[in-house]
Short mmCIF file of C-alpha atoms in Angstrom, two decimals:
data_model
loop_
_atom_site.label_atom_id
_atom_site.label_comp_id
_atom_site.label_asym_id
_atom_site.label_seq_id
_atom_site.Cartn_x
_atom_site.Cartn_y
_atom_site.Cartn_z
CA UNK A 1 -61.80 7.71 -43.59
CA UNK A 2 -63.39 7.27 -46.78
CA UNK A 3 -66.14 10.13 -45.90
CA UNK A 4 -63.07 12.47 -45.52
CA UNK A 5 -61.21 11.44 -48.70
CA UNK A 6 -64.77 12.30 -50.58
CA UNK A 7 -65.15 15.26 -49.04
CA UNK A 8 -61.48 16.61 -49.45
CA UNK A 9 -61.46 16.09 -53.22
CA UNK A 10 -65.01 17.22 -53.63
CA UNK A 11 -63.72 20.25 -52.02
CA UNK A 12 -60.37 20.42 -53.65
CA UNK A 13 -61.05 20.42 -57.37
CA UNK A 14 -63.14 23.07 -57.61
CA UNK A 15 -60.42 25.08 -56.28
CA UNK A 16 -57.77 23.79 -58.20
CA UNK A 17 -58.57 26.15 -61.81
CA UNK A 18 -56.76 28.52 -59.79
CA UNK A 19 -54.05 27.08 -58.40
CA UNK A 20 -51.75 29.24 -59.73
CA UNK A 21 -50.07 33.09 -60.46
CA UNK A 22 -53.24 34.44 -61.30
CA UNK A 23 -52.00 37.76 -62.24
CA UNK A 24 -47.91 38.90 -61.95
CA UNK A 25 -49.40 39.84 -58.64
CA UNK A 26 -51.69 37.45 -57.17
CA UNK A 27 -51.40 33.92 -56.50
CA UNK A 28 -52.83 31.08 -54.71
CA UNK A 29 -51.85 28.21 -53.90
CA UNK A 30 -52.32 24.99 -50.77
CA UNK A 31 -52.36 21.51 -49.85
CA UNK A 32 -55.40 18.72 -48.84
CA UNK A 33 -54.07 16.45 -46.44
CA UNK A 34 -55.22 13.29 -45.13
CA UNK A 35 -53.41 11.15 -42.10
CA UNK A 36 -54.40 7.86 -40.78
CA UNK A 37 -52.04 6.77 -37.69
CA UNK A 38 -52.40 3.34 -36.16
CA UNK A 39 -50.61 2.86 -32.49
CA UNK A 40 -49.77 -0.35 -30.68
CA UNK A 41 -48.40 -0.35 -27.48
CA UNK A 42 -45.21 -2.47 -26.50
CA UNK A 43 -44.39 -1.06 -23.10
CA UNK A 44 -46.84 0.77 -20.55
CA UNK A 45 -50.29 -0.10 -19.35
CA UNK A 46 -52.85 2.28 -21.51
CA UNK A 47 -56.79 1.62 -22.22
CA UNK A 48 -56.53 -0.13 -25.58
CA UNK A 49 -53.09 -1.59 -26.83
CA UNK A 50 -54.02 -0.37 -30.24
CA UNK A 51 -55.53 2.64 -31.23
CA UNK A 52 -55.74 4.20 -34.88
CA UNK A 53 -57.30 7.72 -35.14
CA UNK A 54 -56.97 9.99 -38.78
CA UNK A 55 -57.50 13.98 -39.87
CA UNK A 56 -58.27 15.83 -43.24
CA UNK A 57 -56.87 19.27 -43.61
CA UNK A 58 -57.27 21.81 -46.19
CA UNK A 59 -54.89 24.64 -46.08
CA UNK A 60 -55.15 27.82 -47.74
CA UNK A 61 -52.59 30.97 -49.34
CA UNK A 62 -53.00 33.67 -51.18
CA UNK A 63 -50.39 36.28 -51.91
CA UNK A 64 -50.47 39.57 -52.59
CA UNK A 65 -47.36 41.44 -54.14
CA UNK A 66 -48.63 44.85 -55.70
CA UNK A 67 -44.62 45.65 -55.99
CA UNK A 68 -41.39 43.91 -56.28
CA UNK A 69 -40.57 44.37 -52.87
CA UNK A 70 -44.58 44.33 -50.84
CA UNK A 71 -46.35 41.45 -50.07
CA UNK A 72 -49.97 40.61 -48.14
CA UNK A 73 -50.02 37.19 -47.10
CA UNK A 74 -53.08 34.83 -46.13
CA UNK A 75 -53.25 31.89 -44.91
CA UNK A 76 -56.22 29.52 -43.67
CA UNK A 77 -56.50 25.60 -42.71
CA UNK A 78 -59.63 23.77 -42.44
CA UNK A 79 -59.69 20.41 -40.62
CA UNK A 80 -61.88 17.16 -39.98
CA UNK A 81 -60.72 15.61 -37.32
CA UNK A 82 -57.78 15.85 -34.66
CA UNK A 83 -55.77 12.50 -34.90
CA UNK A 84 -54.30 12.15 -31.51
CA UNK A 85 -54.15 15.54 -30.75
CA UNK A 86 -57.52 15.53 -28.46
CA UNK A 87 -56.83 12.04 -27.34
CA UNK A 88 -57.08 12.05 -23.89
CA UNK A 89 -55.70 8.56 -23.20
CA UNK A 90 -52.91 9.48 -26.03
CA UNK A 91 -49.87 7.74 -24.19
CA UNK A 92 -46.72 9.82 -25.19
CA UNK A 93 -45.43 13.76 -24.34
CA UNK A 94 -44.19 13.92 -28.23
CA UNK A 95 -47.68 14.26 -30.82
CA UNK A 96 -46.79 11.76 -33.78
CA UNK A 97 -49.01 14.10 -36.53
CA UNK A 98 -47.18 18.15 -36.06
CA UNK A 99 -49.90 19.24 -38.50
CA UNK A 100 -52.66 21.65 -36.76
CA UNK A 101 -55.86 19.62 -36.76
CA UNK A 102 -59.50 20.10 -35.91
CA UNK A 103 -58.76 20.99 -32.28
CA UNK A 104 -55.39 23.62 -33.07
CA UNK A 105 -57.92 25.62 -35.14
CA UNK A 106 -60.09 26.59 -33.12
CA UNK A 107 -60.23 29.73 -30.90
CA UNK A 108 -56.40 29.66 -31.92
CA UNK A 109 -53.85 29.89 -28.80
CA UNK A 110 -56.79 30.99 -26.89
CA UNK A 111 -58.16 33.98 -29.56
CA UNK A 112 -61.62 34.17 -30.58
CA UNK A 113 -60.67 33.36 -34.10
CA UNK A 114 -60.67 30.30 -36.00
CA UNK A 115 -59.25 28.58 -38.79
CA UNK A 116 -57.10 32.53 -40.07
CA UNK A 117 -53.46 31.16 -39.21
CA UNK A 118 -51.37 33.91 -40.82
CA UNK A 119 -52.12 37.11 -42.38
CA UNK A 120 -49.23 39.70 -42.22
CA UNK A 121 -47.75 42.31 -44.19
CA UNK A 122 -44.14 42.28 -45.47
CA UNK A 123 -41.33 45.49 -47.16
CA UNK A 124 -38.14 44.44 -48.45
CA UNK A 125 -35.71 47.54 -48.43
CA UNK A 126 -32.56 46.79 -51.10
CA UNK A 127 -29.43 48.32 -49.78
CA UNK A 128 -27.49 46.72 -52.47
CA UNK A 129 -26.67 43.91 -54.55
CA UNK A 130 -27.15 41.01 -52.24
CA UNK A 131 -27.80 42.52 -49.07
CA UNK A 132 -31.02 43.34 -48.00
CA UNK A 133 -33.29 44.48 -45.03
CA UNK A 134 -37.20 43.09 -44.78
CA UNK A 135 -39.64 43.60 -42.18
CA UNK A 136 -42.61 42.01 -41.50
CA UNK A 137 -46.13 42.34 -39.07
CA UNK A 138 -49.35 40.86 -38.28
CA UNK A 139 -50.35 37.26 -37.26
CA UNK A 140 -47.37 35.24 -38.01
CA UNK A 141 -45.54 32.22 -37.42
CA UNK A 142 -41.81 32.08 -35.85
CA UNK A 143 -41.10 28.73 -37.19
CA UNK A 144 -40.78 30.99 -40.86
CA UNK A 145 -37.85 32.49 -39.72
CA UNK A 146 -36.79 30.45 -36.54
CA UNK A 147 -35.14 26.78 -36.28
CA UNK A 148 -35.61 26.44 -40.63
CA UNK A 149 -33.89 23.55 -41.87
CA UNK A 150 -34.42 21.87 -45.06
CA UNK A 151 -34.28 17.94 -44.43
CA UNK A 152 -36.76 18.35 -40.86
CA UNK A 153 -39.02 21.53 -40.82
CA UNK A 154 -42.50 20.42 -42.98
CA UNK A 155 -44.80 17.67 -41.30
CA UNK A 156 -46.18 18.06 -44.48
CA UNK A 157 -44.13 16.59 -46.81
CA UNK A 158 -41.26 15.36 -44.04
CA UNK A 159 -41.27 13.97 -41.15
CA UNK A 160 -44.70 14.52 -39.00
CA UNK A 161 -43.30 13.50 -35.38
CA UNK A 162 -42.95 16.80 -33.59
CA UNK A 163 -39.68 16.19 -32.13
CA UNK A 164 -38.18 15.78 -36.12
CA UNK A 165 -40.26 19.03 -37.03
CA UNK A 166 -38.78 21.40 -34.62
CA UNK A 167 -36.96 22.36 -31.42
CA UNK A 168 -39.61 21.03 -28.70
CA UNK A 169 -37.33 23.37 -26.28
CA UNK A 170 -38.00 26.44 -28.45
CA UNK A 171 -41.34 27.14 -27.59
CA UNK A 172 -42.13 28.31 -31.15
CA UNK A 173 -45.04 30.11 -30.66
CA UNK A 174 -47.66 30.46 -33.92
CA UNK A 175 -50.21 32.41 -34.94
CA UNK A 176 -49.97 35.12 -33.03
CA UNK A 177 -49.41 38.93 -33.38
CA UNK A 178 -46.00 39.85 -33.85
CA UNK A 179 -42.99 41.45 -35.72
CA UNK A 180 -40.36 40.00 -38.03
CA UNK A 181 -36.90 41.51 -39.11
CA UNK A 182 -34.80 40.08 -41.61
CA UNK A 183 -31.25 41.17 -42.84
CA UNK A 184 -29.22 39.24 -45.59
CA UNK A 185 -26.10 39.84 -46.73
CA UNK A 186 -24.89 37.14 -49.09
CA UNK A 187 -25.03 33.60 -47.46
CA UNK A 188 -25.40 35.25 -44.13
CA UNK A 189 -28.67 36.24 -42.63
CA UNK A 190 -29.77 37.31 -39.45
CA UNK A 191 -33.34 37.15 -38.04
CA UNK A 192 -34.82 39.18 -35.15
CA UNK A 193 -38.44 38.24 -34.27
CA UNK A 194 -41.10 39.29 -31.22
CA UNK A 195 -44.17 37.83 -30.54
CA UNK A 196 -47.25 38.12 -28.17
CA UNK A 197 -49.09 34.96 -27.19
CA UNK A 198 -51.40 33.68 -24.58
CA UNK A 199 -49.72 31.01 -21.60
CA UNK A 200 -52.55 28.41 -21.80
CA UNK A 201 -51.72 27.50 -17.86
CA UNK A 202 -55.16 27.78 -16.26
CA UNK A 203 -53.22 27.94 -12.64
CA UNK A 204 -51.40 30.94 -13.26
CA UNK A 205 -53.57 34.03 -13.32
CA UNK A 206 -51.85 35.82 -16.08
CA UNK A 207 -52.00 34.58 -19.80
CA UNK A 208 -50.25 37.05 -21.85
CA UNK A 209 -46.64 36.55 -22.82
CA UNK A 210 -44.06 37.72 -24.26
CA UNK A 211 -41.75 35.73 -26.76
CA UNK A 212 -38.99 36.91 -27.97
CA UNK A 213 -35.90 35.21 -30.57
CA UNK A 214 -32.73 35.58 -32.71
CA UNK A 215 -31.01 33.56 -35.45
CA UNK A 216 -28.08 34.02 -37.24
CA UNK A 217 -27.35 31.20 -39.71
CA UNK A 218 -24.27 30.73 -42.86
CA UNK A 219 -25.21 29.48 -45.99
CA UNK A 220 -22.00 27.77 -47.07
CA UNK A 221 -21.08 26.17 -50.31
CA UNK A 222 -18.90 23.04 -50.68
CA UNK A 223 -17.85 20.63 -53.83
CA UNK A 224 -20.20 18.02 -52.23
CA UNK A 225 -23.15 20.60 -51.68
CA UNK A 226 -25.05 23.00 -50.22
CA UNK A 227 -25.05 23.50 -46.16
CA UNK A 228 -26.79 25.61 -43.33
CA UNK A 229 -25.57 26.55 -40.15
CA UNK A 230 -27.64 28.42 -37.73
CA UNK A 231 -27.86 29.47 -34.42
CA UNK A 232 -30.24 31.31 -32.38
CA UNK A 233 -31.71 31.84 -28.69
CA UNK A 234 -34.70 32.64 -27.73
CA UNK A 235 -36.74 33.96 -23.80
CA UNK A 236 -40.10 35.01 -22.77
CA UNK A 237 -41.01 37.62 -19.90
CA UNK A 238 -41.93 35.88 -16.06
CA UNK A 239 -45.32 34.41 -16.99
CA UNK A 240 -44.59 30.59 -16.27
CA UNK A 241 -44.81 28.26 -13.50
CA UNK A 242 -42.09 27.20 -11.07
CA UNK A 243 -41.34 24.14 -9.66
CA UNK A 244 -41.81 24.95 -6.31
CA UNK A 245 -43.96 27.48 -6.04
CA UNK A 246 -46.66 29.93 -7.99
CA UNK A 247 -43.15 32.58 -8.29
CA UNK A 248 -43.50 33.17 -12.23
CA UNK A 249 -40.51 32.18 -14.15
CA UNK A 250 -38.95 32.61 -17.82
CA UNK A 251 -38.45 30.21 -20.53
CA UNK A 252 -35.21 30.51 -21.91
CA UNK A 253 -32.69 28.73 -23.70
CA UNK A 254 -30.22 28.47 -26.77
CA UNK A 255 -30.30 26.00 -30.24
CA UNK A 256 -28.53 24.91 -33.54
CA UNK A 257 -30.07 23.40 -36.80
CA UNK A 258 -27.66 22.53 -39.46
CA UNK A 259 -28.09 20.81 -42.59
CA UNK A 260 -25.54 19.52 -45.24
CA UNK A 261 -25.69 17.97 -48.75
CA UNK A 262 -23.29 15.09 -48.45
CA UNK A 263 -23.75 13.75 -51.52
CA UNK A 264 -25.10 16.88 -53.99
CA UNK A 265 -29.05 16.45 -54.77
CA UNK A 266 -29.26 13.28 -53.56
CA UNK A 267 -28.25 12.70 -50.04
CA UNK A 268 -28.24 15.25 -47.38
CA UNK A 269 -28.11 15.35 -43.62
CA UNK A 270 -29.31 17.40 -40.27
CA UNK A 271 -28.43 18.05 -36.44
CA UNK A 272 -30.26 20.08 -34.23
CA UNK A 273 -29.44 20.54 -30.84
CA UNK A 274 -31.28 22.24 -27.51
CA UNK A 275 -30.54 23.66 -24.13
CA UNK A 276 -33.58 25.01 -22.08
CA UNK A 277 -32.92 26.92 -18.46
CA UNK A 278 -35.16 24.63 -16.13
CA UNK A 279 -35.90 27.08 -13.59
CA UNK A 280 -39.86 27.24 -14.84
CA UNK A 281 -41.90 23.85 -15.30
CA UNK A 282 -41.12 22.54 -18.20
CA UNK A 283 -41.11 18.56 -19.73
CA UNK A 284 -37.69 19.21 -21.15
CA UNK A 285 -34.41 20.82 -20.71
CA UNK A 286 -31.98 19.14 -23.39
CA UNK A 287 -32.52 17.74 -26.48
CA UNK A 288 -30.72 16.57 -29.72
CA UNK A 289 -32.02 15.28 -33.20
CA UNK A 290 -30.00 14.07 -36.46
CA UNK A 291 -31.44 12.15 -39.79
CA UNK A 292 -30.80 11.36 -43.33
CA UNK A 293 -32.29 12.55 -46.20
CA UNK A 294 -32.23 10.47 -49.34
CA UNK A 295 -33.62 11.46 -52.94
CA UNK A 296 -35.81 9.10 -55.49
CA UNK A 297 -32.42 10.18 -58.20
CA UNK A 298 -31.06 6.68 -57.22
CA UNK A 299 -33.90 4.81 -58.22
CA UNK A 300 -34.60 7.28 -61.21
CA UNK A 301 -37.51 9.16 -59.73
CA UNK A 302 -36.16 12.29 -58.68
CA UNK A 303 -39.60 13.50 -56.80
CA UNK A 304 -39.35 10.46 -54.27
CA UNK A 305 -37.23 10.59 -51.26
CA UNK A 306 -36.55 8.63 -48.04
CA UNK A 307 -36.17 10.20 -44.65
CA UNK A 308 -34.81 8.56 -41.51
CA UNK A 309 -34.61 10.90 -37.89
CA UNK A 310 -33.84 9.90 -34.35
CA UNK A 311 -34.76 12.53 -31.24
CA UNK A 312 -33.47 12.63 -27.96
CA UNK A 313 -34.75 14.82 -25.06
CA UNK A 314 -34.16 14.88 -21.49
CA UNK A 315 -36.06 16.21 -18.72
CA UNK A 316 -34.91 18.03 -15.92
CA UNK A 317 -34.52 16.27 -12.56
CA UNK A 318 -36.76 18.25 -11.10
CA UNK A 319 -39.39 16.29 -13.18
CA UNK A 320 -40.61 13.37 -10.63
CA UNK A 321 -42.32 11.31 -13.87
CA UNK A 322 -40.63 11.73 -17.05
CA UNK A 323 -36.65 10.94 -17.42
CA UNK A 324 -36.49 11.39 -20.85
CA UNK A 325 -38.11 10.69 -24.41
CA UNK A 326 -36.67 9.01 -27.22
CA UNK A 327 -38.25 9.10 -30.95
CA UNK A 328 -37.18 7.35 -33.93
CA UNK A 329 -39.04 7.73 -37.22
CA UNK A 330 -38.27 6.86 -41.35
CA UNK A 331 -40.69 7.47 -44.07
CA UNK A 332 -40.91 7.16 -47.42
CA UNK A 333 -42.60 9.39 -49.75
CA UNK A 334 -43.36 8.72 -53.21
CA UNK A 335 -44.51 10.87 -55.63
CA UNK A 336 -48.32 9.75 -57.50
CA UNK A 337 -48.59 12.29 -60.06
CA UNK A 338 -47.62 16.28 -61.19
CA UNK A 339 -49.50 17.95 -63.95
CA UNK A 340 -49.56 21.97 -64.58
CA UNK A 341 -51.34 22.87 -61.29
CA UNK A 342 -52.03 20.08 -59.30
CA UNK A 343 -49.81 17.40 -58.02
CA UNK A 344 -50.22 14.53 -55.61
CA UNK A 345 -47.65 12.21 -53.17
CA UNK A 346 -48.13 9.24 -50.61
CA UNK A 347 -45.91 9.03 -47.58
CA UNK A 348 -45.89 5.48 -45.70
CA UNK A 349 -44.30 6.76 -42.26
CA UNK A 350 -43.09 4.71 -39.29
CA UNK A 351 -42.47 6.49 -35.88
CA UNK A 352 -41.06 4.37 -32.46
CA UNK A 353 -41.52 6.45 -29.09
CA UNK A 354 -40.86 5.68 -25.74
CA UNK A 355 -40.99 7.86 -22.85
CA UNK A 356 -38.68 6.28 -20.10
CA UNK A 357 -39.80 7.22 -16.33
CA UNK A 358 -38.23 7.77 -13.38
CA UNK A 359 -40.14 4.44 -12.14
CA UNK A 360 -39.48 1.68 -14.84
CA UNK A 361 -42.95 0.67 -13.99
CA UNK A 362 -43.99 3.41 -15.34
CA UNK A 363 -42.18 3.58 -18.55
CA UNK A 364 -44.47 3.76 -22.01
CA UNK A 365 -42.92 2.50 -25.86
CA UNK A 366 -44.88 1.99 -28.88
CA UNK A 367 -45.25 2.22 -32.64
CA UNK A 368 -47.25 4.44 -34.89
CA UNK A 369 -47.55 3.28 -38.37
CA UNK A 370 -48.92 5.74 -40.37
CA UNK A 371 -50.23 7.25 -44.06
CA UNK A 372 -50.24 10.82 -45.38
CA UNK A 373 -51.74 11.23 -48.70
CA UNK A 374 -51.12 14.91 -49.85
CA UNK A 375 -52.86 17.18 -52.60
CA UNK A 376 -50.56 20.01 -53.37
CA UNK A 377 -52.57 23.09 -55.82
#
């Protein structure tokens, strides 16, 4: 790990001059990333009770806004290393590190392109004060406009388990070719967004899907704080695999992500919540997840901030293997140092998982303990 900490500033500071609004119009900006993750095994018969793997990732934006209302958007990673993402003997259906790592970038959902994770086009049309209409194309990523929620949406800088990132049930697809409409009226918004992406089932002899998915979320504000409400649903055309047979099937299914201040600027809390139609093969078909968000304001250091999550998700019982997964996970981030352009934060994260079987014998538990050390330009 110290080879990739070398390399990651060596790469990172010549970069960082312009780490910034270069002009009114163009700006640039990203994050270096490193992640060591250590496992040990409570429950479960695996290769080696312990296991510790780690990843480096440099990501990349630049934005383009020639007018108030236009904006070209890039955006690039570049990784050393996969964590337990190409782990073969990797125990658990949840990944502990949501980041995209060596093995995520390339040939991207099955593309011949690497590393180029977004790079779309975006027109905001004013209607009137407050209420607005914006469309956007090009290789995107749902998860900007789908299942957003502001205590358990960044596995950079939150949580990194990916059952406290997002929906698991969604199937958010990312970095694909697609379309994006947003209206906003006030505190209300609504969010309309299609995407084409490949089904990376080698048994099923077609690849090509389409996803497509709605939100509509609230904005409301209370004496103790800010909260959001949203709602949204989501299906695919018949290009998945059934139970039974090699009949092609649709994933479907509804969610909710909420957050709440509870105490204003300093404490805050989430729900999500999950249904997926089980008719194709799928791991799960109900989930729920709900944390606490604390900020460093209580001990004085405003840029700190404790997180604590728990995730629950069942499988179907058409599933013969898994009954269902549980994950718990706190961290606690703290914040190293912030000049003009360049700031820098440690997280020291703990994650508990345990997959539960329909055979006890079966059943797998563990604990990750891991480090994030972020670079933010």
């Amino acid at each position: 790990m110290r080879k990739s900490l070398i390399f990651l500033v060596s790469l990172l500071f010549p970069f960082s001059v312009f780490a910034a609004d270069i002009t009114d119009w163009l700006s640039v900006s990203g994050t270096a990333t490193t992640v060591y993750q250590w496992l040990h095994m409570t429950k479960g018969y695996v290769d080696d009770k312990t296991k510790d793997r780690g990843s480096a990732v440099i990501d990349f934006n630049v934005s383009l806004k020639p007018t108030e209302n236009d904006e070209f958007f890039l955006r690039a990673s570049f990784a050393k290393g996969s964590g337990f993402h190409s782990e073969s003997s990797y125990p658990f259906n949840l990944n502990p590190n949501a980041d995209d790592l060596f093995v995520d970038l390339k040939n991207i959902n099955g593309h011949p392109r690497d590393h180029l994770q977004e790079l779309w086009y975006s027109h905001k049309f004013p209607i009137q004060k407050d209420v607005s209409l914006k469309f956007t194309a090009g290789i995107i990523d749902s998860t900007a406009f789908i299942d957003d929620n502001a205590y358990a949406a960044d596995e950079l800088g939150q949580f990194m388990n990916e059952a406290l990132v997002h929906n698991p049930l969604a199937n958010l697809p990312s970095y694909d070719a697609g379309v994006a409409a947003e209206f906003e009226a006030g505190n209300f918004h609504l969010r309309l967004v299609g995407m084409r992406s490949k089904n990376d089932n080698e048994i099923m002899d077609v690849k090509n899907y389409n996803w497509i998915g709605a939100q509509i979320g609230y904005k409301l504000e209370t004496p103790i704080g800010e909260g959001n409400y949203r709602l949204y649903g989501y299906t695919t055309n018949k290009r998945f695999e059934n139970w039974d047979t090699d009949a092609y099937k649709a994933l479907k299914g509804v969610g909710v992500s909420f957050d709440q201040q509870l105490i204003k600027d300093i404490l805050g809390a989430f729900f999500r919540a999950g249904w997926q139609d089980d008719s194709a093969k799928v791991d799960y078909n109900r989930m729920f997840s709900l944390g606490l968000n604390l900020n460093g304001s209580v001990w004085g250091r405003k840029d700190d901030e404790i997180g604590v999550g728990y995730a629950y998700l069942k499988s179907p019982s058409k599933n013969e293997e898994l009954k269902h997964s549980q994950v718990f996970e706190s961290y606690v981030k703290f914040k190293l140092f912030s000049c003009k352009f360049l700031s820098s934060d440690i997280t020291l994260d703990y994650q508990y998982i345990r997959d539960t079987a329909r055979e006890s014998d079966n059943t797998k538990a563990g604990h990750v303990y891991g480090v994030r050390w972020n670079i933010n330009f």
